Coordinates of C-alpha atoms in Angstrom, one line a residue:
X141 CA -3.9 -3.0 1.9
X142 CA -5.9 -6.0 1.5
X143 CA -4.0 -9.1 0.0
X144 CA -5.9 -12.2 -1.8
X145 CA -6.0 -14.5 1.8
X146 CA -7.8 -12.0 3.5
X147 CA -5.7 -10.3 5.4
X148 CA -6.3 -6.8 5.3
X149 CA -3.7 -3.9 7.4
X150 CA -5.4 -0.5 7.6
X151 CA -3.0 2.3 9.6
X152 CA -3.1 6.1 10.6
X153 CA 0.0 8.2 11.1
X154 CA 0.4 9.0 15.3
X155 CA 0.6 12.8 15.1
X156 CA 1.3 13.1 18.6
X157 CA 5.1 12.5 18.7
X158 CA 7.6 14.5 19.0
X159 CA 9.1 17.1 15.7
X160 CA 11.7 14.8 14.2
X161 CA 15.4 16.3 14.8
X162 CA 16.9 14.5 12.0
X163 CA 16.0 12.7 9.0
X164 CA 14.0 9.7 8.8
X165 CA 16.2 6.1 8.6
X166 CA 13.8 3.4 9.0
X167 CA 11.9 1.6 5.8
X168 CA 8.6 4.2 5.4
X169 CA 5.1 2.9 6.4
X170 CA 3.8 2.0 3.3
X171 CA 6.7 -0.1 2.5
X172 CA 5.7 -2.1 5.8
X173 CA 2.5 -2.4 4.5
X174 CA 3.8 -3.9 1.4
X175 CA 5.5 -6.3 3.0
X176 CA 2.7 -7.6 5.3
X177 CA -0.1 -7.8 2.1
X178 CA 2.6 -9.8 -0.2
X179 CA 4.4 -11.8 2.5
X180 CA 2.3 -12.7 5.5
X181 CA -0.4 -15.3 5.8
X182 CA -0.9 -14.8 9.4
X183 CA -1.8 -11.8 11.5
X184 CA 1.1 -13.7 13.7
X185 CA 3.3 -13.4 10.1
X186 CA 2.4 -9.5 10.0
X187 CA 3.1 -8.7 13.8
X188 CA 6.5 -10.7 13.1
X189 CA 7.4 -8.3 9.9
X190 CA 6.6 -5.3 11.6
X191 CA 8.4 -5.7 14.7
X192 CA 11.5 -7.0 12.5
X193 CA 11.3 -3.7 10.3
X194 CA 13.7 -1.1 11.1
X195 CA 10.5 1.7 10.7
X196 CA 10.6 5.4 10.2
X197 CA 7.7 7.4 11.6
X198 CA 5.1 7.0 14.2
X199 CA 2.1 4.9 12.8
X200 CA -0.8 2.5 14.1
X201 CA -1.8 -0.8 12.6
X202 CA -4.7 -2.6 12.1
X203 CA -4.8 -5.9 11.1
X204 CA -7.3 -7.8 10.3
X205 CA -8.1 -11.5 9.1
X206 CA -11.8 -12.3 7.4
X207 CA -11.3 -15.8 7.6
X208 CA -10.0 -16.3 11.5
X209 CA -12.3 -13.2 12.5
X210 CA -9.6 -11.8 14.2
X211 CA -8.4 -8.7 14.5
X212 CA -4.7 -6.8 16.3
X213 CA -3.5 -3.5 16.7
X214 CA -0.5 -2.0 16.5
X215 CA 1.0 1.1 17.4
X216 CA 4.8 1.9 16.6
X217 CA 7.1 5.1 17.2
X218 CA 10.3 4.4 15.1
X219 CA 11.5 0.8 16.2
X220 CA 9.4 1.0 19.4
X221 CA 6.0 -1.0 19.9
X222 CA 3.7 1.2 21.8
X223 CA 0.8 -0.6 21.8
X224 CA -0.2 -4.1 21.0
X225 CA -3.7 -5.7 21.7
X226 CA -5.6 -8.3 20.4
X227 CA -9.1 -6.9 19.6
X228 CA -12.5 -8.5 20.5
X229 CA -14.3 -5.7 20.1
X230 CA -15.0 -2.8 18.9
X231 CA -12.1 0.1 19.0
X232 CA -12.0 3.4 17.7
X233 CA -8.5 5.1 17.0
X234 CA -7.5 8.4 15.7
X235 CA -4.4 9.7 14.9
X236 CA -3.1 10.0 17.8
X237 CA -1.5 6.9 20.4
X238 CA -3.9 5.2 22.5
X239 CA -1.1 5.3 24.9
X240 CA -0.9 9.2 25.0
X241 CA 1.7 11.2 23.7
X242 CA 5.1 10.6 23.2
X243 CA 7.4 12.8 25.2
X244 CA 7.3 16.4 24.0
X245 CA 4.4 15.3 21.6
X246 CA 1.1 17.0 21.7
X247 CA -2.4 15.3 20.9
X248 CA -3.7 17.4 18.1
X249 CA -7.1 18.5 19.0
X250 CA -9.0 18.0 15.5
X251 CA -7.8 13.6 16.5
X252 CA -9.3 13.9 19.7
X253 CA -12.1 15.2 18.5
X254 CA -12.8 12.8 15.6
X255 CA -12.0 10.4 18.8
X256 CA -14.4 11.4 21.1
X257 CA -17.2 11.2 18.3
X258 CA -16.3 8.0 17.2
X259 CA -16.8 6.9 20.9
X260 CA -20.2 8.5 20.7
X261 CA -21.4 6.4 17.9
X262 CA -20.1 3.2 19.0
X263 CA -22.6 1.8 21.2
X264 CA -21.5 -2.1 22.9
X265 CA -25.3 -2.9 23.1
X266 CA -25.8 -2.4 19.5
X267 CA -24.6 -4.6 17.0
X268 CA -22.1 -2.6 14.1
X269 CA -24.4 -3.4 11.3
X270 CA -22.8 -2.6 7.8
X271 CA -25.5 0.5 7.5
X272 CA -24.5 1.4 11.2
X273 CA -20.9 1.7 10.2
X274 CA -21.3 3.5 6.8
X275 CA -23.5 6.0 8.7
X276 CA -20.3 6.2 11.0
X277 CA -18.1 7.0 8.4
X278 CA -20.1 9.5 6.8
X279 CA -20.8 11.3 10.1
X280 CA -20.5 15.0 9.8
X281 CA -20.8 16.3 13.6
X282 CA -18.2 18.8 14.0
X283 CA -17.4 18.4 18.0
X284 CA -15.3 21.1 17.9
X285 CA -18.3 23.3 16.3
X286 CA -20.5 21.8 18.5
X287 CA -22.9 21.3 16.1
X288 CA -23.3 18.9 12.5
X289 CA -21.5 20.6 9.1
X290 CA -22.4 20.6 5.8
X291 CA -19.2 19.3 4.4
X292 CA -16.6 17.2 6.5
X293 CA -13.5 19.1 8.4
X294 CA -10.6 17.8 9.8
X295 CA -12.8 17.7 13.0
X296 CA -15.7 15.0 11.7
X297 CA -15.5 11.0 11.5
X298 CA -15.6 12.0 8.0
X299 CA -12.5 13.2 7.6
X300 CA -11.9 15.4 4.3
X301 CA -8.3 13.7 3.8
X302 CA -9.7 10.2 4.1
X303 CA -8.1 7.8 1.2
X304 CA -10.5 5.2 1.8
X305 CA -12.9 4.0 3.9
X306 CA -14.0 0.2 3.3
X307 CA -16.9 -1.7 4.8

């Protein structure tokens, strides 16, 4: 979601936690999300929603603010934070935790290959131009293939369940 002060929160869902045993209690992601686009101003505002929410699910965060250029991620299983870490550069996430599985989870192998192909394509030394990142996002290598695709699987950047990507 992107509210009208320039805050943006993009997420993925963590599939590397454990099978739930019971049903979900916590408010659902996109209710979160809600929250942060109509209530915060801040990227200190949105940290403070999410870790106030009682959540459901296993989800990373990014937040983003155009006019601080400043950017945070997030990573939560249920009402635990994970992962938090002020960004200053580049990061590429997939859907699973950056750090690693939960207990009894597994890393699925079609994330860590979309991760380890992002990695590829984001150099340090070069500057992520807008036509550097939309050729990112419309990469089809297929790492688990070894070799590029003609249309994207769940193993490319591009992902064939992508909602959005915005540059």
């Amino acid at each position: 979601g992107v509210a009208d002060n320039g805050l943006s929160v993009t997420s993925t869902t963590l599939l590397d936690g454990a099978d739930p045993t019971s049903l979900p209690t916590g408010l659902p992601h996109p209710m979160i999300t809600k929250q942060i686009v109509e209530g915060a101003d801040t990227i200190e505002d949105a940290i403070a929603i999410v870790e106030r929410a009682h959540k459901a699910g296993r989800w990373s965060i990014l937040l983003s603010d155009a006019s601080a250029d400043r950017a945070h991620y997030l990573e939560y299983d249920e009402d635990e934070i994970i992962a938090r870490e002020e960004l200053d550069s580049q990061l590429a996430t997939t859907n699973h935790s950056l750090n690693g599985e939960a207990p009894e989870g597994k890393t699925p192998d079609h994330s860590a290959f979309r991760e380890r192909r992002a990695c590829m394509l984001f150099d340090e030394a070069q500057p992520l131009t807008v036509p550097r990142a939309k050729a990112i996002l419309r990469d089809r290598h297929d790492v688990g293939r070894q070799r590029d695709v003609l249309h994207p699987t769940m193993n490319t950047v591009r992902r064939v369940d992508n909602v959005m990507s915005l540059i």
